[in-house]
Coordinates of C-alpha atoms and ligand atoms in Angstrom, one line a residue:
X1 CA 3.7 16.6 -17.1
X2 CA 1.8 17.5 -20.4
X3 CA 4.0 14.0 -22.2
X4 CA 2.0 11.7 -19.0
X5 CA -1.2 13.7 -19.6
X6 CA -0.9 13.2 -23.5
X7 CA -0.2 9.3 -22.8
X8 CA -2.5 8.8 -20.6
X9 CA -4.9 10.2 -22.8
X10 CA -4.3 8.1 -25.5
X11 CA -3.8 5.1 -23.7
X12 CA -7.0 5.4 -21.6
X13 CA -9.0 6.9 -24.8
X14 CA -9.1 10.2 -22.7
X15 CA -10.9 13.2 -24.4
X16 CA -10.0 16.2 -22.9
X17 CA -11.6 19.5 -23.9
X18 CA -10.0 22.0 -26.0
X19 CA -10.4 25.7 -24.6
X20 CA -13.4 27.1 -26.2
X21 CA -15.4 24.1 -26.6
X22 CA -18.1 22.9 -24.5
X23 CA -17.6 20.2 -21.9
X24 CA -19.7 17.9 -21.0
X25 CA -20.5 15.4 -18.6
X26 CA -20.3 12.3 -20.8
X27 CA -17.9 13.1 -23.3
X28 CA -15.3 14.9 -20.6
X29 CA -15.9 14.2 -17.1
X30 CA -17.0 10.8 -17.2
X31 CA -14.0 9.1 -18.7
X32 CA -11.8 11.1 -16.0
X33 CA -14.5 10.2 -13.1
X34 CA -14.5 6.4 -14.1
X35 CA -10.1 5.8 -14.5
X36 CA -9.8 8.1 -11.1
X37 CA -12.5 8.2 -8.5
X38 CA -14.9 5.2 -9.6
X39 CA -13.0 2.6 -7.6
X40 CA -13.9 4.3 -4.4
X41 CA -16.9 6.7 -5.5
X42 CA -19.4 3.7 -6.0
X43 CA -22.2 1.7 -3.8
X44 CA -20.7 -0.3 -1.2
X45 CA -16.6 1.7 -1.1
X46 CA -15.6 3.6 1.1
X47 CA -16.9 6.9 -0.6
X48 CA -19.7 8.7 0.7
X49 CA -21.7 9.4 -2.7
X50 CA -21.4 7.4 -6.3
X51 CA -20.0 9.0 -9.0
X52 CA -20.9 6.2 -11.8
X53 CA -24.0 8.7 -13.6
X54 CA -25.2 12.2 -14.5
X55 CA -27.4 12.1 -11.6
X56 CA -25.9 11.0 -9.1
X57 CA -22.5 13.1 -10.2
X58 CA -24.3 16.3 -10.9
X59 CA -25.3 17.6 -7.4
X60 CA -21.5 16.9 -6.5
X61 CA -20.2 19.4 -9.3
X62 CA -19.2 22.2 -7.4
X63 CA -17.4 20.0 -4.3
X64 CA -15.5 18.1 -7.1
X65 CA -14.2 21.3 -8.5
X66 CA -13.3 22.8 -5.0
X67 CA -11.9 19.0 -4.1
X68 CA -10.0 18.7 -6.9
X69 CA -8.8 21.8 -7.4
X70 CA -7.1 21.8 -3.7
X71 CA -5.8 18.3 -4.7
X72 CA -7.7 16.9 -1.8
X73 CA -9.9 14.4 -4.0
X74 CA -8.3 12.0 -5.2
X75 CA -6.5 11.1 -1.8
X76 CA -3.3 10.1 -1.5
X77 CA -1.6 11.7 -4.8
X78 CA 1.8 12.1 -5.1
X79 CA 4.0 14.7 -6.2
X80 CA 3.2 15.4 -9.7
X81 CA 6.7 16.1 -10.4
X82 CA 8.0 12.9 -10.0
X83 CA 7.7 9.6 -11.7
X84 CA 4.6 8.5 -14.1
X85 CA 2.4 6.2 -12.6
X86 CA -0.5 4.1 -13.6
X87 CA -2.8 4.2 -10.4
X88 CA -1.8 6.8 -8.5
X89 CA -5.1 8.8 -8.9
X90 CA -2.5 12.2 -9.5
X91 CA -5.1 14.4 -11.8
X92 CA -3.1 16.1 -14.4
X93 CA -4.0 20.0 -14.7
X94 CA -5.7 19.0 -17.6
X95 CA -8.2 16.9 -15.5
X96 CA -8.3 19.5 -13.1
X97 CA -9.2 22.4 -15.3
X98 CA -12.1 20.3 -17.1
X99 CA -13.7 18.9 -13.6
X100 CA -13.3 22.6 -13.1
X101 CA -14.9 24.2 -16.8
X102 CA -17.6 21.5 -16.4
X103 CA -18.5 23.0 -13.1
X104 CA -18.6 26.4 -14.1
X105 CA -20.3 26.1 -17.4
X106 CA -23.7 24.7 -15.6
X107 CA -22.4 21.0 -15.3
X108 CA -24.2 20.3 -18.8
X109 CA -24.9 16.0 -19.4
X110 CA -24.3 16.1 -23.3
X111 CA -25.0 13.7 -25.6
X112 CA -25.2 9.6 -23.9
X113 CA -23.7 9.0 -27.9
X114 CA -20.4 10.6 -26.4
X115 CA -20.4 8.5 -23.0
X116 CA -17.6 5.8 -22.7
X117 CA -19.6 2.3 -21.9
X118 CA -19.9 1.9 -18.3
X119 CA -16.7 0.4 -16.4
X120 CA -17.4 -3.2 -15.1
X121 CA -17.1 -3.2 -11.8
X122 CA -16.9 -6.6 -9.9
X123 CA -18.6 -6.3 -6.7
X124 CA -16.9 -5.5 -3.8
X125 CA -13.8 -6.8 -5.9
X126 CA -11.1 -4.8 -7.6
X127 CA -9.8 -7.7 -9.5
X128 CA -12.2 -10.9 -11.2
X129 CA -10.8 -13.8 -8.7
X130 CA -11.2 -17.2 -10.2
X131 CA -10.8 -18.6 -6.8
X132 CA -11.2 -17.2 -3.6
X133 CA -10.5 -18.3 0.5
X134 CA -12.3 -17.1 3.5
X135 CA -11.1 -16.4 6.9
X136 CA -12.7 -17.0 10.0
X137 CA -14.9 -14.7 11.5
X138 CA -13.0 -12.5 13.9
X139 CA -14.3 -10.5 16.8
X140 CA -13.1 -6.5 17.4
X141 CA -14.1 -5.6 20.0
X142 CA -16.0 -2.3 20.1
X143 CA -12.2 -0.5 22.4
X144 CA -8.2 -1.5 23.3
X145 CA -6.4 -2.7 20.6
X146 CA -6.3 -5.9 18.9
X147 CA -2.4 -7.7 18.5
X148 CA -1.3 -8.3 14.7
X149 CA -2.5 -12.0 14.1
X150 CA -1.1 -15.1 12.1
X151 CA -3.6 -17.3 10.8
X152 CA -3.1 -20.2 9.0
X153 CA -5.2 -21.5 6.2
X154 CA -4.8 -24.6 3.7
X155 CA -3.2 -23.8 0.4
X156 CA -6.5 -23.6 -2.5
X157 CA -3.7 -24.9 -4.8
X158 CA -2.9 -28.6 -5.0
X159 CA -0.5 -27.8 -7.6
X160 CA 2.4 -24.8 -8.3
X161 CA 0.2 -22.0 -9.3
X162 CA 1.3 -19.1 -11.0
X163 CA -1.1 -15.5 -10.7
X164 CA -1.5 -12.3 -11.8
X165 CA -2.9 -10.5 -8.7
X166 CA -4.0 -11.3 -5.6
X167 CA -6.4 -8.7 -3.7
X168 CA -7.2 -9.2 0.4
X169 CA -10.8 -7.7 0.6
X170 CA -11.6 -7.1 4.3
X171 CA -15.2 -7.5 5.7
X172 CA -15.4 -4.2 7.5
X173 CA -12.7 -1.8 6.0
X174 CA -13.0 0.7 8.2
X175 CA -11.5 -1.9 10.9
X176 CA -8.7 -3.2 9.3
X177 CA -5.2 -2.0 9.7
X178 CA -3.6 -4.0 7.3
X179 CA -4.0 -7.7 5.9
X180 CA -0.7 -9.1 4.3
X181 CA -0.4 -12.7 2.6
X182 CA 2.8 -15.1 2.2
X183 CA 3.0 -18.7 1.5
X184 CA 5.3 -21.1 3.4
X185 CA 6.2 -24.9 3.3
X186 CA 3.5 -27.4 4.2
X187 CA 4.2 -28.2 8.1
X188 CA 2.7 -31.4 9.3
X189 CA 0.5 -31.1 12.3
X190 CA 0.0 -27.2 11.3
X191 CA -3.7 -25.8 12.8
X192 CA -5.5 -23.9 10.4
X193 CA -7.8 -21.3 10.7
X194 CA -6.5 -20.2 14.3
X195 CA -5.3 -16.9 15.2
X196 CA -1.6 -16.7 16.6
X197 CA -0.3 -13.3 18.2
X198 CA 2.6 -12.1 20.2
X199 CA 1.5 -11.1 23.8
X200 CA 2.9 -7.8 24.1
X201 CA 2.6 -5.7 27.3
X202 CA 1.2 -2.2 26.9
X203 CA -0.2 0.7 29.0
X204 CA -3.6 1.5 29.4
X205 CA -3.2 3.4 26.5
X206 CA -1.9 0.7 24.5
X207 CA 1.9 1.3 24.0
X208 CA 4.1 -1.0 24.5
X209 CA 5.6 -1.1 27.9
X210 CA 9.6 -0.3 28.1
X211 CA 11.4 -2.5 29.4
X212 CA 9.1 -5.3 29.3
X213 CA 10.8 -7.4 26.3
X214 CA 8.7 -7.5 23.2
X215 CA 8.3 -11.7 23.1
X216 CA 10.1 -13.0 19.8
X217 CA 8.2 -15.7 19.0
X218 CA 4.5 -15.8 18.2
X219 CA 2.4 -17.6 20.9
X220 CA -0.2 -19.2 20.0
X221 CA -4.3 -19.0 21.6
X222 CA -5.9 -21.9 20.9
X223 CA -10.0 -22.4 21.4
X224 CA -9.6 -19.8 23.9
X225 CA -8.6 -16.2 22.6
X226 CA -7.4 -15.3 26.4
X227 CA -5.4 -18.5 26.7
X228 CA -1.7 -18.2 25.6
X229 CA 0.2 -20.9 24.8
X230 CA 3.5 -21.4 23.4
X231 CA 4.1 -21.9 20.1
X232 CA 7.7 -21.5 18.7
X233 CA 7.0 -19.3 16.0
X234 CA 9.5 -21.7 13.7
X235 CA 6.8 -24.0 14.1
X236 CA 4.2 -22.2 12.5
X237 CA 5.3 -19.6 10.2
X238 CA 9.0 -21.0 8.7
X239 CA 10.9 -18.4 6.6
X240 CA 9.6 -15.5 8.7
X241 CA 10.1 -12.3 8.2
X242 CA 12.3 -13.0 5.3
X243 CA 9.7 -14.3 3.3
X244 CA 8.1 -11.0 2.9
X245 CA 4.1 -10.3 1.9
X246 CA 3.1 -11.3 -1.8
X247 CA -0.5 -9.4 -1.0
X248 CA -0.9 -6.7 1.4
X249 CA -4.3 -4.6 2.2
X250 CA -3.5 -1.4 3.7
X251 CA -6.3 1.1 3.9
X252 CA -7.0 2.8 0.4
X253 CA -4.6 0.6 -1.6
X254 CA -5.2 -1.4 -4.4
X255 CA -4.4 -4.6 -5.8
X256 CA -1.4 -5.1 -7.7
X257 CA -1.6 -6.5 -11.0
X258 CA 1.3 -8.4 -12.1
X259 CA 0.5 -9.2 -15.8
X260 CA 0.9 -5.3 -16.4
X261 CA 4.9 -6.1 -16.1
X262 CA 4.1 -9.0 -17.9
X263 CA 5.0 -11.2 -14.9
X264 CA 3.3 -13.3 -12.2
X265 CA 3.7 -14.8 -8.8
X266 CA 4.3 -18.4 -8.0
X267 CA 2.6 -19.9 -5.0
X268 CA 4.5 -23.6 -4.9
X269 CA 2.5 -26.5 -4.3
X270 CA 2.8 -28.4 -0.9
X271 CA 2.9 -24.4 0.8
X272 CA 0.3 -23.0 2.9
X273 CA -1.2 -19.9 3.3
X274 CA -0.2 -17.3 6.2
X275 CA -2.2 -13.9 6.6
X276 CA -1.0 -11.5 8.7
X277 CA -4.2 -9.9 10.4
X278 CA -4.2 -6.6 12.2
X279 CA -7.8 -5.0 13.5
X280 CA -8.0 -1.5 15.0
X281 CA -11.3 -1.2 17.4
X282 CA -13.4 1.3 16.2
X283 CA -15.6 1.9 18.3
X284 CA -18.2 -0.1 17.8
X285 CA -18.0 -3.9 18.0
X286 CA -17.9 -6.0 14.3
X287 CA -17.3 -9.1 13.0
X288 CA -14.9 -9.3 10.0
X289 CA -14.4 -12.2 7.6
X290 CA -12.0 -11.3 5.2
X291 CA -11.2 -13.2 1.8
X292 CA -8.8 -13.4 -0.6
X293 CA -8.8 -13.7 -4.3
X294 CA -6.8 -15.3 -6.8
X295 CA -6.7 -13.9 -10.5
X296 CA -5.0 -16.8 -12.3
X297 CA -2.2 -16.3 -15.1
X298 CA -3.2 -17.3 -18.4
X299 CA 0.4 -18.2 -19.3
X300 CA 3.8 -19.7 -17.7
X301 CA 5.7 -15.5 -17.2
X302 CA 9.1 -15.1 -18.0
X303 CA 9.2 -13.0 -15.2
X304 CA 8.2 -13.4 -11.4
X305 CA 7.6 -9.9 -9.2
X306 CA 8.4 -9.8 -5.4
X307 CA 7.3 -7.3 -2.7
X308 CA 9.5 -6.2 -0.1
X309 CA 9.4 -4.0 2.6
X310 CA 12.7 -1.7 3.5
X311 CA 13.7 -0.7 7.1
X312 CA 15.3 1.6 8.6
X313 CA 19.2 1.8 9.5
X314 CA 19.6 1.0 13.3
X315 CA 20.1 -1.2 15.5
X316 CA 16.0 -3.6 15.2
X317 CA 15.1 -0.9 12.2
X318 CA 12.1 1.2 13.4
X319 CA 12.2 -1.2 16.6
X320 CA 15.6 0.5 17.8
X321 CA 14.1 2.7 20.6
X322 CA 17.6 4.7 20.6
X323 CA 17.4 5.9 17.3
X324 CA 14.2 5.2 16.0
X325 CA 12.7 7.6 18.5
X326 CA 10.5 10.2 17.4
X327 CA 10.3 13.5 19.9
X328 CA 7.3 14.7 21.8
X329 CA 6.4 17.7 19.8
X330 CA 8.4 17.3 16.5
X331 CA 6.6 18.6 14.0
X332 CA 9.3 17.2 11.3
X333 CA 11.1 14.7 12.6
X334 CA 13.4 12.8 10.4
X335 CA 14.0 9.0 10.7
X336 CA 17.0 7.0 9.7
X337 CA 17.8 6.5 6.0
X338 CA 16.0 3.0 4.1
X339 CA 19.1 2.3 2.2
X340 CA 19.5 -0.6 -0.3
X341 CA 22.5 -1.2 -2.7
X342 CA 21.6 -3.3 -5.7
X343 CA 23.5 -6.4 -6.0
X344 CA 22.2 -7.3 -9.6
X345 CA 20.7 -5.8 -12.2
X346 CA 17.1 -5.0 -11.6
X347 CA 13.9 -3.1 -12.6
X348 CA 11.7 -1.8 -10.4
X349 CA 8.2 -1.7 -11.1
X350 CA 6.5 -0.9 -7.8
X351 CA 6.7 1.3 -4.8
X352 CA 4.6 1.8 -1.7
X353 CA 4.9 3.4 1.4
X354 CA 3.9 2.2 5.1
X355 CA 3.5 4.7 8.2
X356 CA 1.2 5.1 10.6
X357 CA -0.8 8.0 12.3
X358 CA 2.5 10.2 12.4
X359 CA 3.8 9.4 8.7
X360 CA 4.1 12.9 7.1
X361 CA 6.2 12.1 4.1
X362 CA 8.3 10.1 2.4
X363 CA 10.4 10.2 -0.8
X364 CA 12.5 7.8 -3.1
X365 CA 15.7 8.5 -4.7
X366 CA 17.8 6.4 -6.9
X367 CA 22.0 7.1 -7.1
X368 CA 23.3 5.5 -9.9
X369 CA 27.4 4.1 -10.3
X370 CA 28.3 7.1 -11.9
X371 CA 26.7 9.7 -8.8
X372 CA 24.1 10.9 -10.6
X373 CA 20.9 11.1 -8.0
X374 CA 17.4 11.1 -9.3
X375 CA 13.9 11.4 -7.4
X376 CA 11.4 8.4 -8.2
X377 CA 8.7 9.2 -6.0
X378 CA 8.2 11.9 -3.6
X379 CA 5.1 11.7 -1.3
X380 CA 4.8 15.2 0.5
X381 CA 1.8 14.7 2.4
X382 CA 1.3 11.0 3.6
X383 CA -2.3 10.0 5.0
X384 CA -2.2 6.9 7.0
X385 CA -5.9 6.3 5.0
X386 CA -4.3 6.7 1.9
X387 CA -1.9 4.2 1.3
X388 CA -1.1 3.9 -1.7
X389 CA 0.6 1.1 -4.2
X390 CA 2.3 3.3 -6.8
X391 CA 3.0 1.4 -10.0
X392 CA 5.4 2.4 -12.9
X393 CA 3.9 3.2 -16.1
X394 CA 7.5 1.7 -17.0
X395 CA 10.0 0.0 -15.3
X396 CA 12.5 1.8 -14.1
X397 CA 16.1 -0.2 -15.5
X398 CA 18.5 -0.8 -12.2
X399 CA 22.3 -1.2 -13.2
X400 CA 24.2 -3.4 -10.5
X401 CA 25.9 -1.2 -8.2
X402 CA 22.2 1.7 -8.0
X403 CA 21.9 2.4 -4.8
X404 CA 18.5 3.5 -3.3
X405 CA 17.8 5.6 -0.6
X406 CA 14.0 6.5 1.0
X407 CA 13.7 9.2 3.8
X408 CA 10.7 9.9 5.8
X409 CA 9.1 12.4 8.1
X410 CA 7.3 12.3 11.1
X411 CA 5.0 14.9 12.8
X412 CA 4.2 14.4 16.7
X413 CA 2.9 18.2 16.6
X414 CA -0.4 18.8 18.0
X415 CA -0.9 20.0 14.1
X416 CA -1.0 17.0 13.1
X417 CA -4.8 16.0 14.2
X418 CA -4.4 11.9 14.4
X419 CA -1.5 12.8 16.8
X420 CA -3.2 10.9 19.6
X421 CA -0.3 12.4 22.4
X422 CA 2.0 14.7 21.2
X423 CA 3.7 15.0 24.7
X424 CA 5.0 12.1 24.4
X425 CA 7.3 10.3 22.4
X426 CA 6.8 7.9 20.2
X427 CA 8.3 4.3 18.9
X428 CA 7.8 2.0 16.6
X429 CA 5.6 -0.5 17.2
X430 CA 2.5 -2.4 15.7
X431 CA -0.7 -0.5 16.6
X432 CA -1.8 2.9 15.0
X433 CA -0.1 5.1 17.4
X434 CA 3.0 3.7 17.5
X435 CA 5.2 3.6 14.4
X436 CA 6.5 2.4 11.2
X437 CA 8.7 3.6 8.5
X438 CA 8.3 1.2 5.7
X439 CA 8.7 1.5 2.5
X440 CA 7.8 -1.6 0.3
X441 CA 9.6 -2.0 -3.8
X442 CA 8.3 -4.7 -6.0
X443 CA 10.8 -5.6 -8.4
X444 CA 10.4 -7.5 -11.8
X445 CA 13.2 -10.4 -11.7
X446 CA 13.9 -13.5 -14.1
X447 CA 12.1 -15.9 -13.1
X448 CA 15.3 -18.2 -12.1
X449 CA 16.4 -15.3 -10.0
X450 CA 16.6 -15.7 -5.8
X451 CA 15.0 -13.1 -4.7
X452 CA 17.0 -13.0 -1.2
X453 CA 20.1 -12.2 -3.8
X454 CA 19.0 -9.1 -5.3
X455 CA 20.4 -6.7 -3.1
X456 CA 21.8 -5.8 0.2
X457 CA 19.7 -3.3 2.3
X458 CA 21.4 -0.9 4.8
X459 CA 25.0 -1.7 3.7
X460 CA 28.5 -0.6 5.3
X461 CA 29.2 2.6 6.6
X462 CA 26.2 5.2 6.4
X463 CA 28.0 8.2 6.0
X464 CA 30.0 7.2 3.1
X465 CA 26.7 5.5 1.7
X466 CA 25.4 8.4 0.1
X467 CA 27.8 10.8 -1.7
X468 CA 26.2 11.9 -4.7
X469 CA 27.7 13.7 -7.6
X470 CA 24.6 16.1 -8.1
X471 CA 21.7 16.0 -7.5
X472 CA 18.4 17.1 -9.2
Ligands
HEC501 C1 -9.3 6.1 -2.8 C2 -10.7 6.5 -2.7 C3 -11.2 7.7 -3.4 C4 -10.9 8.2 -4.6 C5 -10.1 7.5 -5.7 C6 -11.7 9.4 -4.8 N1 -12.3 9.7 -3.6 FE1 -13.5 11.3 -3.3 N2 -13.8 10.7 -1.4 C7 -13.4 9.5 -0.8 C8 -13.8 9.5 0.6 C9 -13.5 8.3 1.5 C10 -14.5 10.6 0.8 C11 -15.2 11.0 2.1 C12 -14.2 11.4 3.2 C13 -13.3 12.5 2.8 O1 -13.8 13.6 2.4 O2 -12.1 12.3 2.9 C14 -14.5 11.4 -0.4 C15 -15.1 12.6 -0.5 C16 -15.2 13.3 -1.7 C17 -16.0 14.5 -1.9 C18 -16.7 15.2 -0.8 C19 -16.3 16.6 -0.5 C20 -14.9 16.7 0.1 O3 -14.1 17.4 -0.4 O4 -14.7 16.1 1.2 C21 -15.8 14.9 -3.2 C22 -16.4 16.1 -3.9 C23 -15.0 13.9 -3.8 N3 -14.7 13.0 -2.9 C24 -14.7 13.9 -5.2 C25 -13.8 13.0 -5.8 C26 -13.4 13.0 -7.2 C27 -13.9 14.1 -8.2 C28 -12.6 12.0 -7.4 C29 -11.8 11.6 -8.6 C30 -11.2 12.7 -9.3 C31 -12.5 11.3 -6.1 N4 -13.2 11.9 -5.2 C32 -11.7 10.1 -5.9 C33 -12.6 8.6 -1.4 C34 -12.1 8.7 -2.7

């Protein structure tokens, strides 16, 4: 860990106090408060109190030594252990033990001549979009769920566009489940800005009914939201699944930026755009309009970067209500192996993990041709509010033939306090208290490369999948 700290020092012009010299707010805390808590700890996030000056910093000093310490601020960090990444908030026990000097040495300001200049931050954006869309306002309701919607909206690019990020910024956050983006051939006729969902029958409680099939296609609701007509889902949204999500909101995450791996995304002219849409009630009724920006690439890349999500083995993935089935009361449950076999060399640049209120953990490992098994990412304790895109600091080189494995853990244990019933079991399924179990890679590929050619997930027989020389 001390070689990440000492790079991330450098490369973020980190000054981290020697023992036995004073720390001070400006010259050590700030740099650390403004690359790791910033993003969330200003007006208008989702933080409760700014962290951007002295002032407002200092009355926090002792809870930011006790949070920190406990590695409960910032959320969501990973295994130190494992892997060095650029955003993934992890504090280095260097950090730690200066938040935690600076607290205990009366929290002094120091000199403004030591203060890094302030960080930049774009309103309510992460990234500086040169063009943005809008959704349509959308209604959720105050209670009872809300389906996942499609909504189609006209492509802002008349022409193929390459970009560097692209960041989904919901109206009200705390309402939004997830927001994912993909782009798919023109279709005469198409009807923008109208929300499409499947009409799924649940329980009171909102799970899904067994039994009752869950419909295939995606109806479509046209002026009025109770009205359900059908829309072959071919007709709206070709490519589906396959196509994957180029931008995805989940809560907490942050936007990617491509141009790090010195690549981009291409969104083709003639396409248009699809959002995938899912509001949770909360409680209250709100209206969200949510937009999305577009950071534009300078430059033609070399290199493109694709997002996609893994599933689990089984019949349907975490669909497959035989094995994808997690117990009333398991406190560890362990679901089917994500398991991918790389047809091509690769590198992998990005990982990111998707579970809902019963995710507990979830770790990456990579075997390579000659057995030798190596852990890229270990989450140990997953927070459905947390979820984080967790981006190389450097690629990580794929030889044709790698094979890559994710397991993940459930707990359906009255410990585990967003357990809404732990008496009952619990299946996948799209709302917060039923399930996922989906891991997401982003992989940097040649340009001239087809994605869908890359590599071949849940391959041939399980057992023999997995047989690792040793393992570390
Ligand atoms: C991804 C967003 C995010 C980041 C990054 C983040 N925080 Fe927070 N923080 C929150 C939210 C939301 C809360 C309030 C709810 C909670 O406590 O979980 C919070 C609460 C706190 C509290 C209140 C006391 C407590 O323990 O609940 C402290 C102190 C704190 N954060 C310190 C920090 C420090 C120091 C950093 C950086 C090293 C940081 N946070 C980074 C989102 C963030």
């Amino acid at each position: 860990m001390r070689a990440i700290g000492t790079a991330l020092c450098c490369l973020l012009g980190f000054s981290v106090a020697a023992s036995g010299e004073d720390v001070t707010f400006n010259k050590d805390v700030l740099p650390i408060l403004q690359a790791r808590c910033q993003s969330c700890h200003r007006p208008g996030e989702v933080a409760p109190m700014s962290l951007l000056s002295y002032d407002t910093a200092r009355p926090w000093a002792r809870a930011m030594k006790a949070a920190v310490i406990q590695r409960k601020m910032p959320p969501g960090g990973l295994d130190p252990q494992y892997g060095h990444f650029i955003d993934n908030y992890t504090l280095t026990q260097r950090e730690i033990d200066t938040i935690a000097k600076w607290a205990d040495s009366g929290a002094v300001e120091g000199d403004a001549k030591d203060a890094p200049p302030p960080v930049q931050w774009v309103d309510g954006w992460r990234t500086k979009p040169d063009v943005v869309i809008e959704a349509p306002a959308f209604a959720v309701p105050a209670k009872g769920w809300v389906e996942n919607i499609i909504l189609v909206l006209p492509n802002p690019f008349k022409k193929d566009t390459w970009v560097t990020s692209i960041e989904i910024r919901p109206g009200v956050t705390a309402a939004m489940h997830h927001a994912g983006i993909r782009f798919a051939p023109h279709i005469d006729g198409v009807k923008y800005g109208k929300f499409y969902w499947s009409d799924i029958k649940r329980d009171a409680a909102g799970v899904h009914i067994p039994g009752q099939p869950r419909p295939e296609r995606v109806t479509f609701c046209d002026d009025d939201p109770s009205k359900v007509c059908a829309a072959p889902e071919a007709n709206v949204i070709p490519d589906g699944a396959a196509a994957g999500f180029e931008g995805f909101y989940r809560p907490g995450g942050a936007p990617l930026d491509y141009a790090y791996y010195r690549s981009a995304y291409l969104i083709p002219a003639n396409t248009d755009v699809i959002l995938s849409l899912h509001w949770t009630p909360i409680g209250t009724a709100v209206t969200d309009v949510t937009k999305v920006g577009f950071v534009i690439a300078q430059q033609e890349p070399q290199r493109q970067l694709i997002m996609r999500s893994l599933a689990p083995r089984g019949n349907g993935g975490w669909s497959d209500r035989v094995r994808w089935r997690i117990p009333a009361g398991d406190p560890n449950w362990e679901a089917p192996p994500k398991d991918v076999i790389f047809d091509m060399d690769a590198e992998l640049a990005v990982m990111s993990i998707h579970m809902h209120e019963h995710g507990k953990d979830m770790k990456y490992m990579l075997m390579y041709p000659d057995g030798r098994v190596e852990t890229i990412l270990n989450q140990p304790r997953y927070d459905f509010n947390w979820q984080m895109t967790y981006n190389l600091e450097k690629t990580i080189k794929v030889p044709k033939g790698t094979k890559l494995r994710v397991m993940s853990h459930f707990d359906n244990s009255p410990s585990n306090k967003f357990a809404r019933d732990p008496d009952k079991d619990v299946f996948g399924g799209e709302q917060s208290w039923e399930e996922m179990d989906a891991p997401w890679i982003g992989l940097v590929l040649d340009r001239s490369v087809d994605p869908k050619t890359v590599y071949s997930e849940n391959p041939g027989d399980e057992a023999a999948f997995w047989s690792p020389a040793q393992s570390h």
